[in-house]
XYZ file of N, CA, C and O in Angstrom:
824
model
N 109.215 100.399 114.155
C 110.281 99.430 113.853
C 109.675 98.184 113.220
O 108.709 97.619 113.737
N 110.239 97.767 112.104
C 109.748 96.586 111.390
C 110.518 95.355 111.853
O 111.751 95.336 111.843
N 109.792 94.316 112.244
C 110.391 93.050 112.646
C 110.017 91.964 111.642
O 108.905 91.963 111.104
N 110.941 91.040 111.397
C 110.668 89.862 110.577
C 110.638 88.672 111.523
O 111.614 88.387 112.221
N 109.495 87.991 111.579
C 109.320 86.917 112.550
C 108.737 85.676 111.887
O 108.083 85.756 110.840
N 108.962 84.544 112.532
C 108.344 83.298 112.093
C 106.831 83.413 112.239
O 106.317 84.170 113.074
N 106.115 82.652 111.438
C 104.651 82.713 111.456
C 104.089 82.307 112.805
O 104.505 81.319 113.399
N 103.130 83.079 113.272
C 102.386 82.783 114.487
C 100.933 82.566 114.075
O 100.350 83.427 113.405
N 100.334 81.421 114.452
C 98.955 81.137 114.032
C 97.941 82.216 114.376
O 96.892 82.301 113.740
N 98.241 83.054 115.363
C 97.295 84.117 115.701
C 97.110 85.103 114.548
O 96.124 85.847 114.508
N 98.047 85.087 113.582
C 97.990 86.028 112.476
C 97.447 85.404 111.193
O 97.638 85.956 110.110
N 96.777 84.280 111.299
C 96.248 83.652 110.091
C 95.299 84.598 109.353
O 95.269 84.649 108.116
N 94.524 85.378 110.094
C 93.623 86.329 109.449
C 94.354 87.354 108.624
O 93.849 87.824 107.589
N 95.564 87.713 109.050
C 96.354 88.696 108.307
C 96.780 88.150 106.948
O 96.893 88.912 105.976
N 97.022 86.843 106.868
C 97.377 86.266 105.569
C 96.238 86.472 104.578
O 96.466 86.811 103.406
N 95.017 86.273 105.031
C 93.863 86.488 104.165
C 93.730 87.971 103.793
O 93.491 88.306 102.631
N 93.888 88.830 104.769
C 93.729 90.263 104.520
C 94.781 90.783 103.550
O 94.470 91.545 102.624
N 96.026 90.377 103.743
C 97.106 90.846 102.879
C 96.961 90.263 101.482
O 97.204 90.954 100.484
N 96.548 89.006 101.394
C 96.349 88.394 100.076
C 95.306 89.177 99.277
O 95.471 89.403 98.074
N 94.246 89.591 99.940
C 93.196 90.343 99.249
C 93.644 91.768 98.953
O 93.367 92.299 97.867
N 94.361 92.376 99.869
C 94.790 93.766 99.701
C 95.852 93.919 98.619
O 96.126 95.039 98.174
N 96.445 92.814 98.189
C 97.480 92.864 97.146
C 97.095 92.036 95.931
O 97.924 91.786 95.060
N 95.835 91.615 95.873
C 95.415 90.646 94.860
C 95.070 91.194 93.498
O 94.749 90.426 92.588
N 95.138 92.511 93.317
C 94.832 93.104 92.013
C 96.048 93.881 91.522
O 96.223 95.056 91.827
N 96.919 93.191 90.791
C 98.153 93.792 90.244
C 98.945 94.464 91.370
O 99.469 95.570 91.229
N 99.005 93.813 92.518
C 99.740 94.327 93.657
C 98.955 95.257 94.545
O 99.442 95.665 95.603
N 97.723 95.597 94.157
C 96.898 96.502 94.942
C 95.627 95.848 95.430
O 95.422 94.638 95.278
N 94.739 96.633 95.989
C 93.535 96.145 96.648
C 92.586 95.456 95.671
O 92.256 95.994 94.614
N 92.158 94.257 96.044
C 91.210 93.497 95.223
C 89.879 93.299 95.928
O 89.030 92.568 95.432
N 89.678 93.973 97.051
C 88.479 93.713 97.849
C 87.198 94.078 97.103
O 86.148 93.483 97.352
N 87.271 95.034 96.189
C 86.080 95.443 95.448
C 85.744 94.493 94.309
O 84.694 94.623 93.683
N 86.609 93.536 94.057
C 86.434 92.639 92.913
C 85.810 91.305 93.300
O 85.346 90.571 92.422
N 85.795 90.972 94.585
C 85.363 89.655 95.025
C 84.209 89.741 96.008
O 84.202 90.590 96.900
N 83.254 88.858 95.853
C 82.205 88.716 96.854
C 82.715 87.927 98.052
O 82.387 88.219 99.196
N 83.526 86.908 97.783
C 84.099 86.079 98.840
C 85.518 86.573 99.121
O 86.434 86.366 98.324
N 85.695 87.207 100.255
C 86.989 87.816 100.574
C 88.060 86.802 100.951
O 89.230 87.170 101.096
N 87.689 85.527 101.091
C 88.654 84.524 101.532
C 89.317 83.765 100.384
O 90.310 83.063 100.598
N 88.794 83.862 99.173
C 89.279 83.012 98.089
C 90.757 83.225 97.787
O 91.496 82.254 97.578
N 91.206 84.463 97.769
C 92.619 84.718 97.472
C 93.516 84.044 98.505
O 94.514 83.398 98.170
N 93.160 84.192 99.766
C 93.961 83.581 100.814
C 93.911 82.073 100.792
O 94.922 81.399 101.044
N 92.750 81.514 100.480
C 92.613 80.059 100.432
C 93.486 79.441 99.356
O 93.916 78.290 99.466
N 93.764 80.192 98.309
C 94.574 79.677 97.210
C 96.057 79.985 97.402
O 96.908 79.113 97.217
N 96.377 81.215 97.821
C 97.759 81.677 97.739
C 98.526 81.743 99.052
O 99.749 81.833 99.024
N 97.864 81.707 100.198
C 98.631 81.831 101.440
C 98.231 80.839 102.527
O 99.098 80.247 103.176
N 96.947 80.619 102.734
C 96.508 79.742 103.825
C 97.054 78.314 103.735
O 97.382 77.723 104.774
N 97.172 77.728 102.528
C 97.703 76.355 102.510
C 99.110 76.249 103.061
O 99.476 75.230 103.668
N 99.909 77.282 102.910
C 101.273 77.251 103.441
C 101.248 77.330 104.963
O 102.014 76.638 105.638
N 100.379 78.175 105.495
C 100.262 78.270 106.948
C 99.782 76.960 107.550
O 100.177 76.583 108.651
N 98.931 76.243 106.820
C 98.378 74.991 107.326
C 99.340 73.818 107.160
O 99.442 72.966 108.049
N 100.033 73.766 106.027
C 100.814 72.582 105.686
C 102.325 72.762 105.816
O 103.048 71.774 105.978
N 102.810 73.988 105.745
C 104.255 74.230 105.800
C 104.547 75.527 106.565
O 105.211 76.437 106.050
N 104.052 75.648 107.811
C 104.181 76.914 108.538
C 105.615 77.329 108.818
O 105.885 78.523 109.010
N 106.549 76.387 108.836
C 107.942 76.743 109.093
C 108.534 77.575 107.962
O 109.586 78.209 108.138
N 107.878 77.578 106.807
C 108.359 78.357 105.667
C 107.512 79.609 105.436
O 107.454 80.128 104.326
N 106.865 80.064 106.499
C 106.088 81.310 106.447
C 106.720 82.300 107.416
O 106.968 81.969 108.580
N 107.004 83.505 106.932
C 107.524 84.564 107.787
C 106.688 85.825 107.582
O 106.135 86.055 106.504
N 106.640 86.642 108.623
C 105.832 87.859 108.605
C 106.697 89.083 108.854
O 107.673 89.025 109.609
N 106.312 90.188 108.232
C 106.861 91.499 108.566
C 105.824 92.207 109.424
O 104.651 92.312 109.034
N 106.236 92.678 110.598
C 105.302 93.299 111.532
C 105.841 94.625 112.049
O 107.057 94.790 112.220
N 104.925 95.547 112.328
C 105.252 96.731 113.109
C 104.302 96.788 114.294
O 103.635 95.790 114.602
N 104.213 97.922 114.946
C 103.390 98.004 116.149
C 101.902 97.825 115.864
O 101.116 97.534 116.777
N 101.503 97.956 114.604
C 100.083 97.789 114.254
C 99.730 96.354 113.892
O 98.553 96.009 113.805
N 100.757 95.514 113.661
C 100.504 94.139 113.263
C 101.208 93.789 111.958
O 102.115 94.502 111.509
N 100.814 92.697 111.304
C 101.481 92.252 110.074
C 101.303 93.237 108.914
O 100.209 93.749 108.675
N 102.403 93.473 108.216
C 102.419 94.322 107.028
C 102.594 93.508 105.754
O 102.317 93.999 104.655
N 103.104 92.301 105.893
C 103.359 91.471 104.727
C 103.824 90.091 105.137
O 104.033 89.810 106.323
N 103.979 89.235 104.132
C 104.429 87.877 104.402
C 105.276 87.371 103.247
O 105.226 87.880 102.133
N 106.060 86.349 103.565
C 106.773 85.578 102.563
C 106.548 84.113 102.895
O 106.532 83.723 104.068
N 106.326 83.304 101.874
C 106.083 81.884 102.089
C 106.370 81.137 100.789
O 106.576 81.739 99.745
N 106.417 79.831 100.867
C 106.702 79.049 99.672
C 107.017 77.609 100.022
O 106.697 77.130 101.113
N 107.675 76.937 99.093
C 108.028 75.526 99.278
C 109.349 75.266 98.569
O 109.681 75.935 97.581
N 110.090 74.286 99.054
C 111.395 74.006 98.464
C 111.303 73.031 97.288
O 112.223 72.953 96.480
N 110.209 72.295 97.190
C 110.007 71.335 96.098
C 108.598 71.546 95.553
O 107.630 71.037 96.106
N 108.498 72.291 94.475
C 107.188 72.667 93.948
C 106.401 71.461 93.460
O 105.180 71.393 93.641
N 107.065 70.509 92.848
C 106.363 69.333 92.354
C 105.723 68.564 93.514
O 104.545 68.198 93.459
N 106.489 68.353 94.574
C 105.950 67.676 95.755
C 104.849 68.507 96.407
O 103.849 67.962 96.900
N 104.997 69.829 96.385
C 103.988 70.704 96.970
C 102.665 70.600 96.216
O 101.597 70.513 96.825
N 102.725 70.605 94.904
C 101.500 70.483 94.114
C 100.795 69.164 94.394
O 99.565 69.111 94.486
N 101.581 68.107 94.539
C 100.991 66.806 94.874
C 100.362 66.830 96.266
O 99.297 66.235 96.506
N 101.007 67.514 97.173
C 100.487 67.586 98.537
C 99.179 68.372 98.581
O 98.234 67.998 99.289
N 99.109 69.469 97.834
C 97.861 70.227 97.766
C 96.729 69.351 97.240
O 95.589 69.432 97.713
N 97.049 68.519 96.281
C 96.022 67.686 95.656
C 95.456 66.664 96.636
O 94.293 66.260 96.513
N 96.235 66.271 97.607
C 95.753 65.264 98.562
C 95.310 65.874 99.892
O 94.415 65.325 100.551
N 95.908 67.010 100.291
C 95.677 67.529 101.634
C 94.962 68.873 101.698
O 94.547 69.276 102.796
N 94.816 69.560 100.584
C 94.225 70.895 100.651
C 93.022 71.075 99.738
O 91.942 71.453 100.174
N 93.184 70.804 98.454
C 92.091 71.048 97.504
C 90.840 70.222 97.780
O 89.726 70.747 97.604
N 90.940 68.959 98.197
C 89.708 68.178 98.383
C 88.700 68.822 99.330
O 87.493 68.823 99.052
N 89.170 69.379 100.439
C 88.246 70.016 101.383
C 87.574 71.230 100.746
O 86.357 71.420 100.860
N 88.359 72.044 100.056
C 87.787 73.235 99.422
C 86.807 72.852 98.316
O 85.786 73.518 98.125
N 87.112 71.783 97.605
C 86.203 71.339 96.539
C 84.864 70.872 97.097
O 83.848 70.956 96.413
N 84.886 70.401 98.329
C 83.630 69.975 98.945
C 82.791 71.166 99.391
O 81.585 71.037 99.617
N 83.417 72.324 99.497
C 82.725 73.538 99.942
C 82.279 74.389 98.762
O 81.171 74.942 98.764
N 83.148 74.477 97.739
C 82.880 75.342 96.588
C 82.629 74.485 95.350
O 83.503 73.721 94.929
N 81.460 74.635 94.771
C 81.089 73.836 93.609
C 81.883 74.265 92.378
O 82.110 75.464 92.145
N 82.287 73.298 91.593
C 83.039 73.550 90.364
C 82.151 74.312 89.376
O 81.088 73.828 88.985
N 82.570 75.509 88.933
C 81.752 76.257 87.978
C 81.808 75.687 86.563
O 81.011 76.075 85.709
N 82.761 74.775 86.306
C 82.877 74.171 84.983
C 84.319 73.905 84.629
O 85.237 74.505 85.199
N 84.547 73.001 83.684
C 85.919 72.615 83.343
C 86.680 73.660 82.546
O 87.909 73.656 82.541
N 85.976 74.555 81.861
C 86.635 75.554 81.014
C 86.147 76.938 81.424
O 84.936 77.187 81.470
N 87.065 77.870 81.728
C 86.635 79.225 82.109
C 85.805 79.881 81.014
O 86.090 79.741 79.825
N 84.777 80.597 81.430
C 83.886 81.281 80.497
C 84.027 82.796 80.644
O 84.290 83.302 81.741
N 83.869 83.539 79.532
C 84.045 85.001 79.582
C 83.133 85.696 80.584
O 83.504 86.729 81.149
N 81.944 85.143 80.810
C 80.986 85.813 81.687
C 81.164 85.461 83.160
O 80.446 85.980 84.014
N 82.113 84.616 83.482
C 82.319 84.251 84.875
C 82.768 85.453 85.701
O 83.506 86.327 85.230
N 82.354 85.464 86.960
C 82.873 86.447 87.907
C 84.287 86.025 88.323
O 84.710 84.881 88.096
N 84.996 86.940 88.981
C 86.321 86.588 89.474
C 86.238 85.512 90.553
O 87.139 84.674 90.660
N 85.174 85.514 91.331
C 84.990 84.444 92.320
C 84.933 83.092 91.611
O 85.581 82.117 92.045
N 84.174 83.012 90.543
C 84.064 81.751 89.799
C 85.405 81.342 89.203
O 85.749 80.157 89.175
N 86.174 82.303 88.752
C 87.482 81.976 88.187
C 88.429 81.432 89.251
O 89.219 80.522 88.991
N 88.362 81.981 90.439
C 89.199 81.465 91.521
C 88.743 80.070 91.948
O 89.573 79.196 92.220
N 87.441 79.849 92.011
C 86.952 78.517 92.371
C 87.355 77.505 91.297
O 87.688 76.343 91.604
N 87.349 77.933 90.048
C 87.825 77.052 88.973
C 89.267 76.633 89.228
O 89.646 75.477 88.997
N 90.093 77.552 89.731
C 91.484 77.225 90.040
C 91.575 76.167 91.134
O 92.485 75.337 91.126
N 90.649 76.203 92.084
C 90.638 75.203 93.151
C 90.363 73.811 92.579
O 90.981 72.824 92.986
N 89.443 73.750 91.638
C 89.081 72.456 91.052
C 90.026 72.029 89.937
O 90.188 70.828 89.677
N 90.651 72.994 89.274
C 91.513 72.687 88.128
C 92.813 73.485 88.222
O 93.097 74.330 87.367
N 93.622 73.224 89.242
C 94.869 73.984 89.384
C 95.823 73.708 88.226
O 95.934 72.577 87.761
N 96.463 74.758 87.763
C 97.433 74.626 86.670
C 98.820 74.432 87.257
O 99.306 75.309 87.988
N 99.482 73.328 86.981
C 100.821 73.121 87.546
C 101.838 74.072 86.931
O 101.675 74.540 85.800
N 102.853 74.372 87.681
C 103.967 75.156 87.157
C 104.624 74.348 86.040
O 104.771 73.122 86.155
N 104.987 74.980 84.922
C 105.631 74.236 83.834
C 106.813 73.405 84.316
O 107.619 73.859 85.131
N 106.907 72.190 83.820
C 107.928 71.248 84.288
C 109.337 71.780 84.088
O 110.224 71.556 84.922
N 109.557 72.508 82.983
C 110.908 72.991 82.716
C 111.351 74.048 83.731
O 112.553 74.249 83.930
N 110.387 74.699 84.371
C 110.724 75.640 85.435
C 110.995 74.890 86.732
O 111.979 75.136 87.427
N 110.128 73.943 87.077
C 110.312 73.178 88.313
C 111.607 72.382 88.295
O 112.237 72.196 89.341
N 112.016 71.909 87.128
C 113.234 71.100 87.049
C 114.478 71.913 87.407
O 115.374 71.421 88.086
N 114.532 73.166 86.938
C 115.721 73.995 87.153
C 115.592 74.851 88.409
O 116.587 75.161 89.069
N 114.388 75.249 88.726
C 114.132 76.133 89.866
C 113.050 75.497 90.746
O 111.894 75.924 90.747
N 113.389 74.439 91.469
C 112.357 73.632 92.152
C 111.616 74.346 93.274
O 110.460 74.033 93.543
N 112.250 75.282 93.948
C 111.572 75.999 95.025
C 110.710 77.115 94.435
O 110.962 77.592 93.318
N 109.689 77.530 95.171
C 108.911 78.693 94.751
C 108.569 79.558 95.945
O 108.601 79.102 97.092
N 108.249 80.808 95.664
C 108.049 81.788 96.712
C 106.880 82.703 96.366
O 106.617 82.986 95.188
N 106.169 83.142 97.399
C 105.178 84.218 97.294
C 105.578 85.272 98.322
O 105.865 84.938 99.476
N 105.579 86.528 97.918
C 105.930 87.616 98.825
C 104.941 88.751 98.596
O 104.862 89.292 97.498
N 104.176 89.081 99.617
C 103.142 90.107 99.503
C 103.294 91.138 100.608
O 103.440 90.776 101.782
N 103.242 92.403 100.230
C 103.312 93.504 101.178
C 102.118 94.422 100.988
O 101.733 94.710 99.842
N 101.556 94.892 102.086
C 100.503 95.883 101.994
C 101.012 97.080 101.180
O 102.197 97.439 101.284
N 100.170 97.687 100.367
C 100.625 98.777 99.495
C 101.411 99.867 100.213
O 102.425 100.352 99.695
N 101.000 100.240 101.428
C 101.699 101.319 102.122
C 103.068 100.891 102.655
O 103.863 101.745 103.086
N 103.362 99.585 102.609
C 104.645 99.086 103.103
C 105.599 98.725 101.968
O 106.698 98.235 102.215
N 105.191 98.977 100.754
C 106.020 98.635 99.594
C 107.029 99.742 99.306
O 106.792 100.913 99.578
N 108.178 99.326 98.759
C 109.169 100.289 98.310
C 110.065 100.867 99.384
O 110.759 101.859 99.131
N 110.090 100.250 100.571
C 110.924 100.788 101.650
C 111.904 99.747 102.189
O 112.431 99.896 103.296
N 112.138 98.681 101.427
C 113.149 97.694 101.808
C 112.650 96.496 102.582
O 113.439 95.575 102.870
N 111.368 96.458 102.920
C 110.852 95.326 103.696
C 110.860 94.056 102.858
O 111.174 92.970 103.360
N 110.530 94.161 101.583
C 110.504 92.989 100.714
C 111.857 92.307 100.636
O 111.950 91.076 100.675
N 112.921 93.095 100.525
C 114.264 92.519 100.466
C 114.598 91.778 101.751
O 115.212 90.697 101.726
N 114.195 92.330 102.878
C 114.444 91.671 104.165
C 113.674 90.363 104.266
O 114.209 89.346 104.752
N 112.431 90.367 103.817
C 111.643 89.141 103.840
C 112.272 88.077 102.958
O 112.385 86.906 103.335
N 112.682 88.470 101.762
C 113.298 87.514 100.840
C 114.576 86.941 101.428
O 114.782 85.718 101.416
N 115.449 87.790 101.936
C 116.722 87.314 102.490
C 116.482 86.351 103.650
O 117.155 85.313 103.766
N 115.522 86.684 104.500
C 115.235 85.803 105.629
C 114.699 84.457 105.182
O 115.055 83.413 105.747
N 113.847 84.457 104.156
C 113.272 83.206 103.668
C 114.334 82.343 103.012
O 114.354 81.113 103.202
N 115.235 82.961 102.267
C 116.304 82.182 101.637
C 117.216 81.546 102.679
O 117.734 80.445 102.478
N 117.399 82.226 103.803
C 118.181 81.626 104.889
C 117.469 80.402 105.450
O 118.102 79.389 105.757
N 116.150 80.489 105.568
C 115.379 79.373 106.121
C 115.475 78.144 105.227
O 115.594 77.014 105.717
N 115.428 78.330 103.911
C 115.442 77.170 103.011
C 116.844 76.718 102.636
O 117.004 75.716 101.932
N 117.866 77.416 103.113
C 119.233 77.102 102.703
C 119.610 75.663 103.033
O 120.341 75.015 102.277
N 119.126 75.156 104.162
C 119.491 73.793 104.560
C 119.003 72.764 103.555
O 119.621 71.711 103.382
N 117.886 73.056 102.871
C 117.352 72.130 101.869
C 118.137 72.198 100.568
O 118.062 71.275 99.757
N 118.869 73.283 100.369
C 119.758 73.462 99.227
C 119.101 73.224 97.872
O 119.607 72.469 97.044
N 117.961 73.854 97.598
C 117.368 73.718 96.257
C 118.257 74.387 95.215
O 118.958 75.364 95.509
N 118.238 73.864 94.006
C 119.088 74.416 92.950
C 118.701 75.853 92.613
O 119.554 76.687 92.307
N 117.418 76.137 92.659
C 116.952 77.477 92.327
C 115.553 77.698 92.843
O 114.879 76.781 93.320
N 115.090 78.956 92.746
C 113.756 79.332 93.211
C 113.083 80.151 92.121
O 113.727 80.932 91.428
N 111.776 79.959 91.956
C 111.028 80.721 90.963
C 109.855 81.443 91.605
O 109.433 81.107 92.713
N 109.356 82.429 90.882
C 108.194 83.188 91.324
C 107.351 83.510 90.102
O 107.879 83.711 89.008
N 106.035 83.512 90.268
C 105.126 83.908 89.204
C 104.629 85.321 89.467
O 104.152 85.613 90.564
N 104.750 86.204 88.479
C 104.400 87.606 88.640
C 103.381 87.994 87.575
O 103.534 87.629 86.399
N 102.365 88.735 87.972
C 101.401 89.248 87.011
C 102.117 90.151 86.012
O 102.843 91.072 86.400
N 101.915 89.913 84.740
C 102.615 90.646 83.691
C 102.350 92.153 83.769
O 103.176 92.959 83.320
N 101.212 92.547 84.333
C 100.874 93.965 84.429
C 101.463 94.644 85.672
O 101.377 95.869 85.796
N 102.054 93.844 86.556
C 102.571 94.397 87.807
C 104.030 94.815 87.616
O 104.960 94.111 88.000
N 104.221 95.982 87.028
C 105.570 96.436 86.698
C 106.428 96.644 87.949
O 107.641 96.409 87.924
N 105.805 97.073 89.027
C 106.565 97.285 90.259
C 107.133 95.973 90.784
O 108.293 95.898 91.198
N 106.316 94.914 90.770
C 106.795 93.610 91.232
C 107.866 93.061 90.302
O 108.856 92.474 90.756
N 107.695 93.242 89.004
C 108.699 92.769 88.061
C 110.048 93.443 88.324
O 111.094 92.791 88.286
N 110.024 94.743 88.613
C 111.273 95.457 88.929
C 111.876 94.933 90.230
O 113.102 94.737 90.319
N 111.023 94.706 91.236
C 111.533 94.211 92.513
C 112.273 92.896 92.334
O 113.405 92.745 92.803
N 111.638 91.944 91.651
C 112.262 90.631 91.530
C 113.530 90.706 90.683
O 114.518 90.009 90.976
N 113.538 91.541 89.674
C 114.754 91.717 88.875
C 115.882 92.278 89.743
O 117.051 91.847 89.619
N 115.561 93.206 90.620
C 116.568 93.779 91.513
C 117.102 92.753 92.501
O 118.214 92.902 93.014
N 116.314 91.712 92.763
C 116.733 90.656 93.697
C 117.455 89.508 92.991
O 117.684 88.459 93.599
N 117.791 89.697 91.727
C 118.569 88.684 91.009
C 117.748 87.646 90.277
O 118.296 86.641 89.807
N 116.438 87.861 90.145
C 115.577 86.948 89.398
C 115.534 87.394 87.940
O 115.416 88.587 87.648
N 115.626 86.449 87.031
C 115.561 86.754 85.608
C 114.318 86.114 85.006
O 113.841 85.075 85.464
N 113.793 86.753 83.967
C 112.583 86.245 83.337
C 112.874 84.952 82.593
O 113.866 84.831 81.873
N 111.993 83.978 82.769
C 112.093 82.687 82.116
C 111.042 82.619 81.018
O 110.000 83.265 81.108
N 111.284 81.838 80.016
C 110.343 81.776 78.890
C 110.043 80.330 78.543
O 110.503 79.801 77.533
N 109.254 79.653 79.369
C 108.931 78.254 79.058
C 108.016 78.152 77.852
O 107.173 79.016 77.631
N 108.155 77.127 77.037
C 107.233 76.917 75.926
C 105.793 76.851 76.433
O 105.530 76.418 77.552
N 104.873 77.315 75.638
C 103.435 77.286 75.898
C 102.995 78.289 76.952
O 101.820 78.391 77.255
N 103.936 79.045 77.532
C 103.543 79.979 78.583
C 103.978 81.406 78.278
O 103.795 82.291 79.093
N 104.555 81.645 77.110
C 105.140 82.948 76.831
C 104.094 84.054 76.715
O 104.398 85.214 76.960
N 102.882 83.738 76.321
C 101.859 84.762 76.169
C 100.875 84.779 77.335
O 99.885 85.486 77.295
N 101.153 84.007 78.373
C 100.249 83.907 79.508
C 100.299 85.166 80.352
O 101.195 86.004 80.217
N 99.330 85.310 81.244
C 99.280 86.467 82.137
C 100.428 86.464 83.126
O 100.872 87.512 83.593
N 100.963 85.284 83.445
C 102.020 85.157 84.427
C 103.386 85.223 83.774
O 103.654 84.555 82.782
N 104.262 86.039 84.347
C 105.682 86.056 83.973
C 106.411 85.201 85.008
O 106.335 85.461 86.205
N 107.108 84.174 84.532
C 107.900 83.337 85.424
C 109.297 83.898 85.516
O 109.931 84.203 84.513
N 109.789 84.028 86.743
C 111.143 84.549 86.984
C 111.860 83.577 87.918
O 111.235 82.981 88.803
N 113.143 83.410 87.715
C 113.895 82.452 88.523
C 115.247 82.966 88.937
O 115.827 83.864 88.299
N 115.758 82.383 89.997
C 117.101 82.728 90.508
C 117.780 81.445 90.940
O 117.212 80.679 91.737
N 118.959 81.195 90.422
C 119.719 80.013 90.825
C 120.333 80.267 92.192
O 120.826 81.351 92.481
N 120.316 79.228 93.022
C 120.831 79.347 94.383
C 122.126 78.578 94.584
O 122.822 78.778 95.569
N 122.433 77.661 93.670
C 123.693 76.913 93.764
C 124.087 76.416 92.393
O 123.322 76.481 91.454
């Protein structure tokens, strides 16, 4: 039986594990990284640390299968990361350089993101201020758990009444693109980002 529950700090390790297990076009990225924590440090752990009320887990008898998390005001969230999250990580991981280089490892590229995070395009944040991340272990995908996680998260943020919510999807992840389209998200095309690796998708909430 699959349960959707509020985040419990005892499962912080699962956020790291799931982030890595879904970090390569929705599949396992563990063979690509020397540092198994980088994906979680960027994409899931900051939410557990700074906004745990907006983190929910899908669990069965074996433990967490996936998570959903995000923020209702992306602009404020990016500012908060800059003051409360990135500085500590920058003191631990040395900046590999201001401009990504072709010969960099994936670890170096992720550390570059810590030192030089790219903000979500303003035209997306203005219309769709909330953002969401939803990750499921590969064996738990395609059986309706993602829809349950999304519905539960939207209920949690309803009181904040954001105008809309956006998600960034890897352009090569066709399964994720189909999922978000089925959930009422449409592809957005902000200037300067149309050829990027990330496909921005949004859904109006009011």
